């Protein structure tokens, strides 16, 4: 065992990383090395091209062994990225890992500053601070917290379905919570999917049924998460289960009640068909719905509105499953990990008034057209306009509510491809002339561009120009057509194309409640509202909150293949945690110096994690290490100064401050 | 969508990338929305999208060798729809226009005359400055003229040339005088001392004329004590709010329609005579697309009992220009010589298609333009063009 030393015997090794040119092109690393070598207790001061590489780590380990180092300071990238690497390297060489301290010289220095002189000075100040501080570091042990093996998946679109099945197949117990009466998400609305044009129902329905039948999956549809407490490994979750007014255990899915409803025809907005058809107050969202359970909508049901319905549905229900007195239920569950898969919503094209959506009946959104094309949709797959006629010419407008500063700035990634898909399906069923108006055709991904070229061969017209105006054709007493006006930018002509039908390829955007969900799960989202992954390349399904993962379009627009890949990755990340069985937590917890504590209880209500209790026998405060998150609130609040926080003890902080402030300004060198 | 005035003051094509407004040009995705929406796009050799690409390739000279930008009517349509938020109408196109005008061997005669007249007489028609306030004598309601009665006043009503001289414009003046009096607003006009404020577009590319008018009006306005300016001309509104500000003018300036909104309840209680018309409203480019006043004119029209408001296909942000902006008021002959269809003729067909009795407007250019278009369409006996203030005054029983 190397000498870990007391204060008199401190032997510090300092290392600065070039990070290729990332750091070295801005910060004068030689100057920092030279400076650090002169600081008290520094035994060795070195620089190296890549400290995180094997030889870099070995350099530290060799010095620990040969020079008897007992404190290590590395100036490199952010601790977020490599603190763990260097801690491990130190502990492998026999040093307690908390004798290590890191200085962020990249993210907070070389990447954000332009002036080499000033960045070097900044690096020097921060290095001095770290070297002064590390002297006071103490050896600490990491604690382990067990991980609850159950998983919560929020959202039952293709992302949530795939993640839930993967985990359940690996033997984990999964709660799948879906807000709507059926799982399936957007994919359940489509008829075919690009680029292979395979039938959406054929590939999705078996997975939906598998979810329902899986012994390891508890499926709660028509339900929402309303509260989340705890931390990685130990989340406590509250779920609100809305009443369907049907006893789920009794309903056999015969649908006789729908047939028997006093409304002979559907009269109300059908959510799943986006209002293109009408439903009754008692309904199922779509024929393949999972679970195949009826829902009664209290907003439209006569019994709920007036209490005076003949209740023909009740009469006909043999198993007596209809229960008008059902109340919402709150379930409380404990899980160790959570996967958020809440998906997206589509852009509301009324925000671009000059496209006429909501004004001209023959202007449709792409999602509506997906329903029209769908064999179990409102027209059984017939492409007919609202007046029952079949369109002979159709314009598909790309980028509606995407790439536009006035609406949403991002590219929605799937619209080009689904527009091309819709063009093909519409052409196949109507023989209509199809015009795709686009800004750029974006077809990255396997088989995607091939798909585009095939569709060009089918004779679908592609016009490069963003549509500027849509208005009714009034020429020569014409005919209910709409004129689509754009510049054909490749030809340099303004064209006016009269068509029977306009399809708006609306973009994908975050769900309206993304901010509330973000707050509830304590994760982050970008200004536009897509949840942020921990690292865009290397941790694409992790969030900044341990134990919570992302899958699918809630993280950003993507197609089904990418959604499924991400859902698999999120499941794998959850599995890693579960199968490890525990997590190690930073020992930066606070503890009470019992002798000094006056028992004033000021700290107790301040702790956001309710980690502090009062020991009645001793009349002292007590901090539960497992619950303490190391926020430091109590430390600052204690009037007698009797709470101490590991890694943030007074002498560590004060010497660090002295280190930062102890600078001299070399004016002559500027 | 409005450019930062301090930033764009004194900007040239060479220095345009030094402003954040100018840098936006670099983000153009060549989508062609600007061209597709431009009412004169079909007639421009270099419509806005191509201008940007030419500029980026250092070929802007070629653009100003053509008359493309002479055909821009400053309607803000391209700017309102550009997905990159590029300040086309406000910044870039004005600079190209300035170069275009400089290079033209001769300006179209009608425009030349209007510019000269504005310079010499303070109004584009070439009327005598001494007759500017003559209409006041025909007003049933008193109108205070500052040169005769120079005490402090709350609202300085900037009448502008078309309302002051043109007979149908004078109708709107009498209507405003009535409304102001009935609402007990403390107001006054400059009278014969007033000269055309100029319009935003013209002033942008006619620096000499701009400075003459701006210097003159700022010095006259400086003589009097008032709180705000109100005008019925959206072009004057823009001139004050965008050009005059660059020369240090600070007072708030309102167009009459939004100005009346805080008086809505009081005004509505006075609108007692029902006008049983069906009305369609034409959004003026400056008032609507440029300044965002879409709801206010409709709210005032709806306050009049008996009026039924119907919309044209193109309305609000998607309205079609009457063709009068950006000098278009004085380019009809030139446009005709280029075989271009008049925009007011196109627009009036949409108005007629609504079957409305009245075409309501909020800009003094529009009355003569649309009245003429109605004659061309042979529809002058079936539809009447009226300013919103005229309709308000009509509904106010004396
Ligand atoms: C018109 C159109 C056509 C498309 N065509 C194709 C195609 O052909 N091929 C292709 O690969 N991709 C296509 N896509 C993309 C595809 O829709 C997505 O990749 C896919 O649906 C993403 O799945 P998801 O599970 O992430 O989201 P979603 O499908 O949106 O599912 C999310 C689920 O979460 C539920 N939910 C939301 N919030 C909560 C909450 N707070 N609590 C509980 N549940 C909640 C929702 O009800 C929903 O069921 C298309 C997209 C559109 C708009
Ligand atoms: S609308 Fe805007 S982005 Fe599109 S071509 Fe015109 S200037 Fe460029
Ligand atoms: S302002 Fe109007 S006329 Fe001028 S280029 Fe733009 S759209 Fe065309």
JSON list of C-alpha atoms in Angstrom, two decimals, chain A residues 32-205:
[
{"chain": "A", "resi": 32, "resn": "UNK", "atom": "CA", "xyz": [0.84, 25.45, -16.69]},
{"chain": "A", "resi": 33, "resn": "UNK", "atom": "CA", "xyz": [3.15, 22.47, -16.10]},
{"chain": "A", "resi": 34, "resn": "UNK", "atom": "CA", "xyz": [5.98, 24.74, -15.12]},
{"chain": "A", "resi": 35, "resn": "UNK", "atom": "CA", "xyz": [3.76, 26.77, -12.85]},
{"chain": "A", "resi": 36, "resn": "UNK", "atom": "CA", "xyz": [2.30, 23.74, -11.10]},
{"chain": "A", "resi": 37, "resn": "UNK", "atom": "CA", "xyz": [5.72, 22.21, -10.57]},
{"chain": "A", "resi": 38, "resn": "UNK", "atom": "CA", "xyz": [6.61, 25.13, -8.29]},
{"chain": "A", "resi": 39, "resn": "UNK", "atom": "CA", "xyz": [3.58, 24.87, -6.06]},
{"chain": "A", "resi": 40, "resn": "UNK", "atom": "CA", "xyz": [4.06, 23.46, -2.56]},
{"chain": "A", "resi": 41, "resn": "UNK", "atom": "CA", "xyz": [3.83, 19.68, -2.16]},
{"chain": "A", "resi": 42, "resn": "UNK", "atom": "CA", "xyz": [3.81, 19.08, -5.91]},
{"chain": "A", "resi": 43, "resn": "UNK", "atom": "CA", "xyz": [6.23, 16.26, -6.57]},
{"chain": "A", "resi": 44, "resn": "UNK", "atom": "CA", "xyz": [5.72, 15.85, -10.26]},
{"chain": "A", "resi": 45, "resn": "UNK", "atom": "CA", "xyz": [4.07, 17.99, -12.95]},
{"chain": "A", "resi": 46, "resn": "UNK", "atom": "CA", "xyz": [3.58, 16.64, -16.45]},
{"chain": "A", "resi": 47, "resn": "UNK", "atom": "CA", "xyz": [1.64, 17.09, -19.67]},
{"chain": "A", "resi": 48, "resn": "UNK", "atom": "CA", "xyz": [0.49, 14.43, -22.09]},
{"chain": "A", "resi": 49, "resn": "UNK", "atom": "CA", "xyz": [-1.36, 14.36, -25.42]},
{"chain": "A", "resi": 50, "resn": "UNK", "atom": "CA", "xyz": [-4.26, 12.21, -24.26]},
{"chain": "A", "resi": 51, "resn": "UNK", "atom": "CA", "xyz": [-4.40, 11.69, -20.50]},
{"chain": "A", "resi": 52, "resn": "UNK", "atom": "CA", "xyz": [-7.48, 9.48, -20.78]},
{"chain": "A", "resi": 53, "resn": "UNK", "atom": "CA", "xyz": [-5.70, 6.98, -23.03]},
{"chain": "A", "resi": 54, "resn": "UNK", "atom": "CA", "xyz": [-4.12, 3.84, -21.57]},
{"chain": "A", "resi": 55, "resn": "UNK", "atom": "CA", "xyz": [-0.57, 5.27, -21.63]},
{"chain": "A", "resi": 56, "resn": "UNK", "atom": "CA", "xyz": [-1.91, 8.45, -20.02]},
{"chain": "A", "resi": 57, "resn": "UNK", "atom": "CA", "xyz": [-3.46, 6.54, -17.16]},
{"chain": "A", "resi": 58, "resn": "UNK", "atom": "CA", "xyz": [-0.41, 4.34, -16.83]},
{"chain": "A", "resi": 59, "resn": "UNK", "atom": "CA", "xyz": [1.72, 7.47, -16.46]},
{"chain": "A", "resi": 60, "resn": "UNK", "atom": "CA", "xyz": [-0.25, 8.41, -13.34]},
{"chain": "A", "resi": 61, "resn": "UNK", "atom": "CA", "xyz": [-0.15, 4.88, -11.96]},
{"chain": "A", "resi": 62, "resn": "UNK", "atom": "CA", "xyz": [3.58, 4.58, -12.48]},
{"chain": "A", "resi": 63, "resn": "UNK", "atom": "CA", "xyz": [4.18, 7.88, -10.69]},
{"chain": "A", "resi": 64, "resn": "UNK", "atom": "CA", "xyz": [1.97, 6.83, -7.79]},
{"chain": "A", "resi": 65, "resn": "UNK", "atom": "CA", "xyz": [4.01, 3.72, -7.35]},
{"chain": "A", "resi": 66, "resn": "UNK", "atom": "CA", "xyz": [7.48, 5.06, -8.07]},
{"chain": "A", "resi": 67, "resn": "UNK", "atom": "CA", "xyz": [7.24, 8.52, -6.57]},
{"chain": "A", "resi": 68, "resn": "UNK", "atom": "CA", "xyz": [4.93, 7.65, -3.70]},
{"chain": "A", "resi": 69, "resn": "UNK", "atom": "CA", "xyz": [2.26, 10.13, -4.80]},
{"chain": "A", "resi": 70, "resn": "UNK", "atom": "CA", "xyz": [-0.78, 10.35, -2.55]},
{"chain": "A", "resi": 71, "resn": "UNK", "atom": "CA", "xyz": [-2.76, 13.11, -4.26]},
{"chain": "A", "resi": 72, "resn": "UNK", "atom": "CA", "xyz": [-3.55, 13.40, -8.00]},
{"chain": "A", "resi": 73, "resn": "UNK", "atom": "CA", "xyz": [-4.79, 16.44, -9.93]},
{"chain": "A", "resi": 74, "resn": "UNK", "atom": "CA", "xyz": [-5.61, 16.20, -13.64]},
{"chain": "A", "resi": 75, "resn": "UNK", "atom": "CA", "xyz": [-6.46, 19.21, -15.77]},
{"chain": "A", "resi": 76, "resn": "UNK", "atom": "CA", "xyz": [-8.39, 17.91, -18.79]},
{"chain": "A", "resi": 77, "resn": "UNK", "atom": "CA", "xyz": [-11.97, 17.83, -20.03]},
{"chain": "A", "resi": 78, "resn": "UNK", "atom": "CA", "xyz": [-15.10, 17.97, -17.89]},
{"chain": "A", "resi": 79, "resn": "UNK", "atom": "CA", "xyz": [-15.35, 15.71, -14.82]},
{"chain": "A", "resi": 80, "resn": "UNK", "atom": "CA", "xyz": [-18.66, 14.62, -16.30]},
{"chain": "A", "resi": 81, "resn": "UNK", "atom": "CA", "xyz": [-16.72, 12.82, -19.02]},
{"chain": "A", "resi": 82, "resn": "UNK", "atom": "CA", "xyz": [-13.59, 11.44, -17.36]},
{"chain": "A", "resi": 83, "resn": "UNK", "atom": "CA", "xyz": [-13.59, 11.94, -13.60]},
{"chain": "A", "resi": 84, "resn": "UNK", "atom": "CA", "xyz": [-14.50, 8.28, -13.28]},
{"chain": "A", "resi": 85, "resn": "UNK", "atom": "CA", "xyz": [-11.64, 7.24, -15.56]},
{"chain": "A", "resi": 86, "resn": "UNK", "atom": "CA", "xyz": [-9.01, 8.97, -13.47]},
{"chain": "A", "resi": 87, "resn": "UNK", "atom": "CA", "xyz": [-10.54, 7.95, -10.15]},
{"chain": "A", "resi": 88, "resn": "UNK", "atom": "CA", "xyz": [-10.38, 4.34, -11.34]},
{"chain": "A", "resi": 89, "resn": "UNK", "atom": "CA", "xyz": [-6.79, 4.76, -12.51]},
{"chain": "A", "resi": 90, "resn": "UNK", "atom": "CA", "xyz": [-5.83, 6.13, -9.10]},
{"chain": "A", "resi": 91, "resn": "UNK", "atom": "CA", "xyz": [-7.57, 3.41, -7.16]},
{"chain": "A", "resi": 92, "resn": "UNK", "atom": "CA", "xyz": [-6.05, 0.69, -9.33]},
{"chain": "A", "resi": 93, "resn": "UNK", "atom": "CA", "xyz": [-2.67, 2.03, -8.27]},
{"chain": "A", "resi": 94, "resn": "UNK", "atom": "CA", "xyz": [-3.69, 1.65, -4.67]},
{"chain": "A", "resi": 95, "resn": "UNK", "atom": "CA", "xyz": [-4.81, 5.20, -3.89]},
{"chain": "A", "resi": 96, "resn": "UNK", "atom": "CA", "xyz": [-8.22, 5.98, -2.46]},
{"chain": "A", "resi": 97, "resn": "UNK", "atom": "CA", "xyz": [-10.09, 7.38, -5.45]},
{"chain": "A", "resi": 98, "resn": "UNK", "atom": "CA", "xyz": [-11.21, 10.49, -3.58]},
{"chain": "A", "resi": 99, "resn": "UNK", "atom": "CA", "xyz": [-7.63, 11.67, -3.34]},
{"chain": "A", "resi": 100, "resn": "UNK", "atom": "CA", "xyz": [-8.14, 12.66, -6.96]},
{"chain": "A", "resi": 101, "resn": "UNK", "atom": "CA", "xyz": [-9.32, 16.10, -8.15]},
{"chain": "A", "resi": 102, "resn": "UNK", "atom": "CA", "xyz": [-10.10, 17.21, -11.70]},
{"chain": "A", "resi": 103, "resn": "UNK", "atom": "CA", "xyz": [-9.81, 20.65, -13.35]},
{"chain": "A", "resi": 104, "resn": "UNK", "atom": "CA", "xyz": [-12.10, 21.40, -16.29]},
{"chain": "A", "resi": 105, "resn": "UNK", "atom": "CA", "xyz": [-9.78, 22.97, -18.84]},
{"chain": "A", "resi": 106, "resn": "UNK", "atom": "CA", "xyz": [-11.73, 22.18, -21.97]},
{"chain": "A", "resi": 107, "resn": "UNK", "atom": "CA", "xyz": [-15.50, 22.77, -21.77]},
{"chain": "A", "resi": 108, "resn": "UNK", "atom": "CA", "xyz": [-15.10, 25.67, -19.38]},
{"chain": "A", "resi": 109, "resn": "UNK", "atom": "CA", "xyz": [-11.88, 27.00, -20.77]},
{"chain": "A", "resi": 110, "resn": "UNK", "atom": "CA", "xyz": [-10.29, 26.22, -24.15]},
{"chain": "A", "resi": 111, "resn": "UNK", "atom": "CA", "xyz": [-13.60, 25.63, -25.92]},
{"chain": "A", "resi": 112, "resn": "UNK", "atom": "CA", "xyz": [-15.14, 28.85, -24.76]},
{"chain": "A", "resi": 113, "resn": "UNK", "atom": "CA", "xyz": [-12.23, 31.27, -24.83]},
{"chain": "A", "resi": 114, "resn": "UNK", "atom": "CA", "xyz": [-10.30, 32.74, -27.73]},
{"chain": "A", "resi": 115, "resn": "UNK", "atom": "CA", "xyz": [-7.44, 34.56, -26.01]},
{"chain": "A", "resi": 116, "resn": "UNK", "atom": "CA", "xyz": [-4.57, 32.09, -25.30]},
{"chain": "A", "resi": 117, "resn": "UNK", "atom": "CA", "xyz": [-2.99, 34.31, -22.67]},
{"chain": "A", "resi": 118, "resn": "UNK", "atom": "CA", "xyz": [-6.17, 34.72, -20.66]},
{"chain": "A", "resi": 119, "resn": "UNK", "atom": "CA", "xyz": [-7.12, 31.04, -20.97]},
{"chain": "A", "resi": 120, "resn": "UNK", "atom": "CA", "xyz": [-3.71, 30.00, -19.74]},
{"chain": "A", "resi": 121, "resn": "UNK", "atom": "CA", "xyz": [-4.05, 32.34, -16.76]},
{"chain": "A", "resi": 122, "resn": "UNK", "atom": "CA", "xyz": [-7.48, 30.90, -16.04]},
{"chain": "A", "resi": 123, "resn": "UNK", "atom": "CA", "xyz": [-6.09, 27.37, -16.22]},
{"chain": "A", "resi": 124, "resn": "UNK", "atom": "CA", "xyz": [-3.33, 28.32, -13.82]},
{"chain": "A", "resi": 125, "resn": "UNK", "atom": "CA", "xyz": [-5.78, 29.78, -11.30]},
{"chain": "A", "resi": 126, "resn": "UNK", "atom": "CA", "xyz": [-7.99, 26.73, -11.39]},
{"chain": "A", "resi": 127, "resn": "UNK", "atom": "CA", "xyz": [-5.04, 24.36, -11.14]},
{"chain": "A", "resi": 128, "resn": "UNK", "atom": "CA", "xyz": [-3.75, 26.24, -8.12]},
{"chain": "A", "resi": 129, "resn": "UNK", "atom": "CA", "xyz": [-7.22, 25.96, -6.55]},
{"chain": "A", "resi": 130, "resn": "UNK", "atom": "CA", "xyz": [-7.34, 22.22, -7.14]},
{"chain": "A", "resi": 131, "resn": "UNK", "atom": "CA", "xyz": [-3.84, 21.65, -5.82]},
{"chain": "A", "resi": 132, "resn": "UNK", "atom": "CA", "xyz": [-4.56, 23.66, -2.66]},
{"chain": "A", "resi": 133, "resn": "UNK", "atom": "CA", "xyz": [-7.82, 21.79, -2.17]},
{"chain": "A", "resi": 134, "resn": "UNK", "atom": "CA", "xyz": [-6.65, 18.26, -2.79]},
{"chain": "A", "resi": 135, "resn": "UNK", "atom": "CA", "xyz": [-4.32, 18.54, 0.21]},
{"chain": "A", "resi": 136, "resn": "UNK", "atom": "CA", "xyz": [-7.36, 18.32, 2.47]},
{"chain": "A", "resi": 137, "resn": "UNK", "atom": "CA", "xyz": [-9.09, 15.45, 0.71]},
{"chain": "A", "resi": 138, "resn": "UNK", "atom": "CA", "xyz": [-9.99, 12.47, 2.85]},
{"chain": "A", "resi": 139, "resn": "UNK", "atom": "CA", "xyz": [-10.29, 8.85, 1.89]},
{"chain": "A", "resi": 140, "resn": "UNK", "atom": "CA", "xyz": [-13.97, 8.01, 1.39]},
{"chain": "A", "resi": 141, "resn": "UNK", "atom": "CA", "xyz": [-15.90, 4.91, 0.52]},
{"chain": "A", "resi": 142, "resn": "UNK", "atom": "CA", "xyz": [-18.62, 4.82, -2.13]},
{"chain": "A", "resi": 143, "resn": "UNK", "atom": "CA", "xyz": [-21.95, 3.56, -0.96]},
{"chain": "A", "resi": 144, "resn": "UNK", "atom": "CA", "xyz": [-24.13, 1.09, -2.75]},
{"chain": "A", "resi": 145, "resn": "UNK", "atom": "CA", "xyz": [-27.86, 1.34, -3.12]},
{"chain": "A", "resi": 146, "resn": "UNK", "atom": "CA", "xyz": [-29.89, -1.62, -4.35]},
{"chain": "A", "resi": 147, "resn": "UNK", "atom": "CA", "xyz": [-31.92, -1.27, -7.54]},
{"chain": "A", "resi": 148, "resn": "UNK", "atom": "CA", "xyz": [-35.56, -2.24, -7.53]},
{"chain": "A", "resi": 149, "resn": "UNK", "atom": "CA", "xyz": [-35.90, -4.66, -10.46]},
{"chain": "A", "resi": 150, "resn": "UNK", "atom": "CA", "xyz": [-39.27, -3.40, -11.77]},
{"chain": "A", "resi": 151, "resn": "UNK", "atom": "CA", "xyz": [-39.44, -0.92, -14.64]},
{"chain": "A", "resi": 152, "resn": "UNK", "atom": "CA", "xyz": [-41.96, 1.77, -15.56]},
{"chain": "A", "resi": 153, "resn": "UNK", "atom": "CA", "xyz": [-42.49, 2.56, -19.24]},
{"chain": "A", "resi": 154, "resn": "UNK", "atom": "CA", "xyz": [-44.44, 5.75, -19.91]},
{"chain": "A", "resi": 155, "resn": "UNK", "atom": "CA", "xyz": [-46.19, 5.85, -23.29]},
{"chain": "A", "resi": 156, "resn": "UNK", "atom": "CA", "xyz": [-47.38, 2.90, -25.32]},
{"chain": "A", "resi": 157, "resn": "UNK", "atom": "CA", "xyz": [-46.41, 3.90, -28.85]},
{"chain": "A", "resi": 158, "resn": "UNK", "atom": "CA", "xyz": [-44.05, 1.67, -30.79]},
{"chain": "A", "resi": 159, "resn": "UNK", "atom": "CA", "xyz": [-41.17, 2.92, -28.61]},
{"chain": "A", "resi": 160, "resn": "UNK", "atom": "CA", "xyz": [-42.86, 2.02, -25.33]},
{"chain": "A", "resi": 161, "resn": "UNK", "atom": "CA", "xyz": [-44.18, -1.27, -26.68]},
{"chain": "A", "resi": 162, "resn": "UNK", "atom": "CA", "xyz": [-40.78, -2.39, -27.90]},
{"chain": "A", "resi": 163, "resn": "UNK", "atom": "CA", "xyz": [-38.97, -1.36, -24.71]},
{"chain": "A", "resi": 164, "resn": "UNK", "atom": "CA", "xyz": [-41.59, -3.07, -22.53]},
{"chain": "A", "resi": 165, "resn": "UNK", "atom": "CA", "xyz": [-41.43, -6.32, -24.50]},
{"chain": "A", "resi": 166, "resn": "UNK", "atom": "CA", "xyz": [-37.63, -6.40, -24.49]},
{"chain": "A", "resi": 167, "resn": "UNK", "atom": "CA", "xyz": [-37.52, -6.01, -20.72]},
{"chain": "A", "resi": 168, "resn": "UNK", "atom": "CA", "xyz": [-40.38, -8.43, -20.11]},
{"chain": "A", "resi": 169, "resn": "UNK", "atom": "CA", "xyz": [-38.74, -11.04, -22.31]},
{"chain": "A", "resi": 170, "resn": "UNK", "atom": "CA", "xyz": [-35.61, -10.66, -20.19]},
{"chain": "A", "resi": 171, "resn": "UNK", "atom": "CA", "xyz": [-37.71, -11.60, -17.19]},
{"chain": "A", "resi": 172, "resn": "UNK", "atom": "CA", "xyz": [-38.23, -8.14, -15.74]},
{"chain": "A", "resi": 173, "resn": "UNK", "atom": "CA", "xyz": [-41.55, -6.94, -14.47]},
{"chain": "A", "resi": 174, "resn": "UNK", "atom": "CA", "xyz": [-42.78, -3.92, -16.43]},
{"chain": "A", "resi": 175, "resn": "UNK", "atom": "CA", "xyz": [-45.56, -1.41, -15.85]},
{"chain": "A", "resi": 176, "resn": "UNK", "atom": "CA", "xyz": [-46.64, 0.13, -19.16]},
{"chain": "A", "resi": 177, "resn": "UNK", "atom": "CA", "xyz": [-48.70, 3.28, -18.66]},
{"chain": "A", "resi": 178, "resn": "UNK", "atom": "CA", "xyz": [-50.55, 4.69, -21.68]},
{"chain": "A", "resi": 179, "resn": "UNK", "atom": "CA", "xyz": [-52.73, 7.77, -21.65]},
{"chain": "A", "resi": 180, "resn": "UNK", "atom": "CA", "xyz": [-55.14, 6.76, -24.42]},
{"chain": "A", "resi": 181, "resn": "UNK", "atom": "CA", "xyz": [-57.61, 3.88, -24.21]},
{"chain": "A", "resi": 182, "resn": "UNK", "atom": "CA", "xyz": [-55.37, 1.78, -26.50]},
{"chain": "A", "resi": 183, "resn": "UNK", "atom": "CA", "xyz": [-51.65, 1.35, -27.00]},
{"chain": "A", "resi": 184, "resn": "UNK", "atom": "CA", "xyz": [-50.17, 1.71, -30.48]},
{"chain": "A", "resi": 185, "resn": "UNK", "atom": "CA", "xyz": [-49.45, 5.44, -30.71]},
{"chain": "A", "resi": 186, "resn": "UNK", "atom": "CA", "xyz": [-49.12, 7.02, -34.13]},
{"chain": "A", "resi": 187, "resn": "UNK", "atom": "CA", "xyz": [-48.00, 3.87, -35.85]},
{"chain": "A", "resi": 188, "resn": "UNK", "atom": "CA", "xyz": [-51.41, 2.30, -35.26]},
{"chain": "A", "resi": 189, "resn": "UNK", "atom": "CA", "xyz": [-52.91, 5.03, -37.44]},
{"chain": "A", "resi": 190, "resn": "UNK", "atom": "CA", "xyz": [-50.89, 4.19, -40.55]},
{"chain": "A", "resi": 191, "resn": "UNK", "atom": "CA", "xyz": [-51.73, 1.75, -43.31]},
{"chain": "A", "resi": 192, "resn": "UNK", "atom": "CA", "xyz": [-48.24, 1.17, -44.73]},
{"chain": "A", "resi": 193, "resn": "UNK", "atom": "CA", "xyz": [-44.80, 2.22, -43.59]},
{"chain": "A", "resi": 194, "resn": "UNK", "atom": "CA", "xyz": [-41.85, 3.51, -45.57]},
{"chain": "A", "resi": 195, "resn": "UNK", "atom": "CA", "xyz": [-39.47, 2.49, -47.02]},
{"chain": "A", "resi": 196, "resn": "UNK", "atom": "CA", "xyz": [-40.55, -1.13, -47.33]},
{"chain": "A", "resi": 197, "resn": "UNK", "atom": "CA", "xyz": [-44.28, -0.38, -47.58]},
{"chain": "A", "resi": 198, "resn": "UNK", "atom": "CA", "xyz": [-45.08, -3.16, -45.18]},
{"chain": "A", "resi": 199, "resn": "UNK", "atom": "CA", "xyz": [-48.46, -3.07, -43.56]},
{"chain": "A", "resi": 200, "resn": "UNK", "atom": "CA", "xyz": [-48.31, -1.23, -40.25]},
{"chain": "A", "resi": 201, "resn": "UNK", "atom": "CA", "xyz": [-51.02, -3.30, -38.61]},
{"chain": "A", "resi": 202, "resn": "UNK", "atom": "CA", "xyz": [-49.39, -6.58, -39.64]},
{"chain": "A", "resi": 203, "resn": "UNK", "atom": "CA", "xyz": [-46.17, -5.73, -37.84]},
{"chain": "A", "resi": 204, "resn": "UNK", "atom": "CA", "xyz": [-47.62, -3.73, -34.95]},
{"chain": "A", "resi": 205, "resn": "UNK", "atom": "CA", "xyz": [-50.72, -5.68, -33.89]}
]
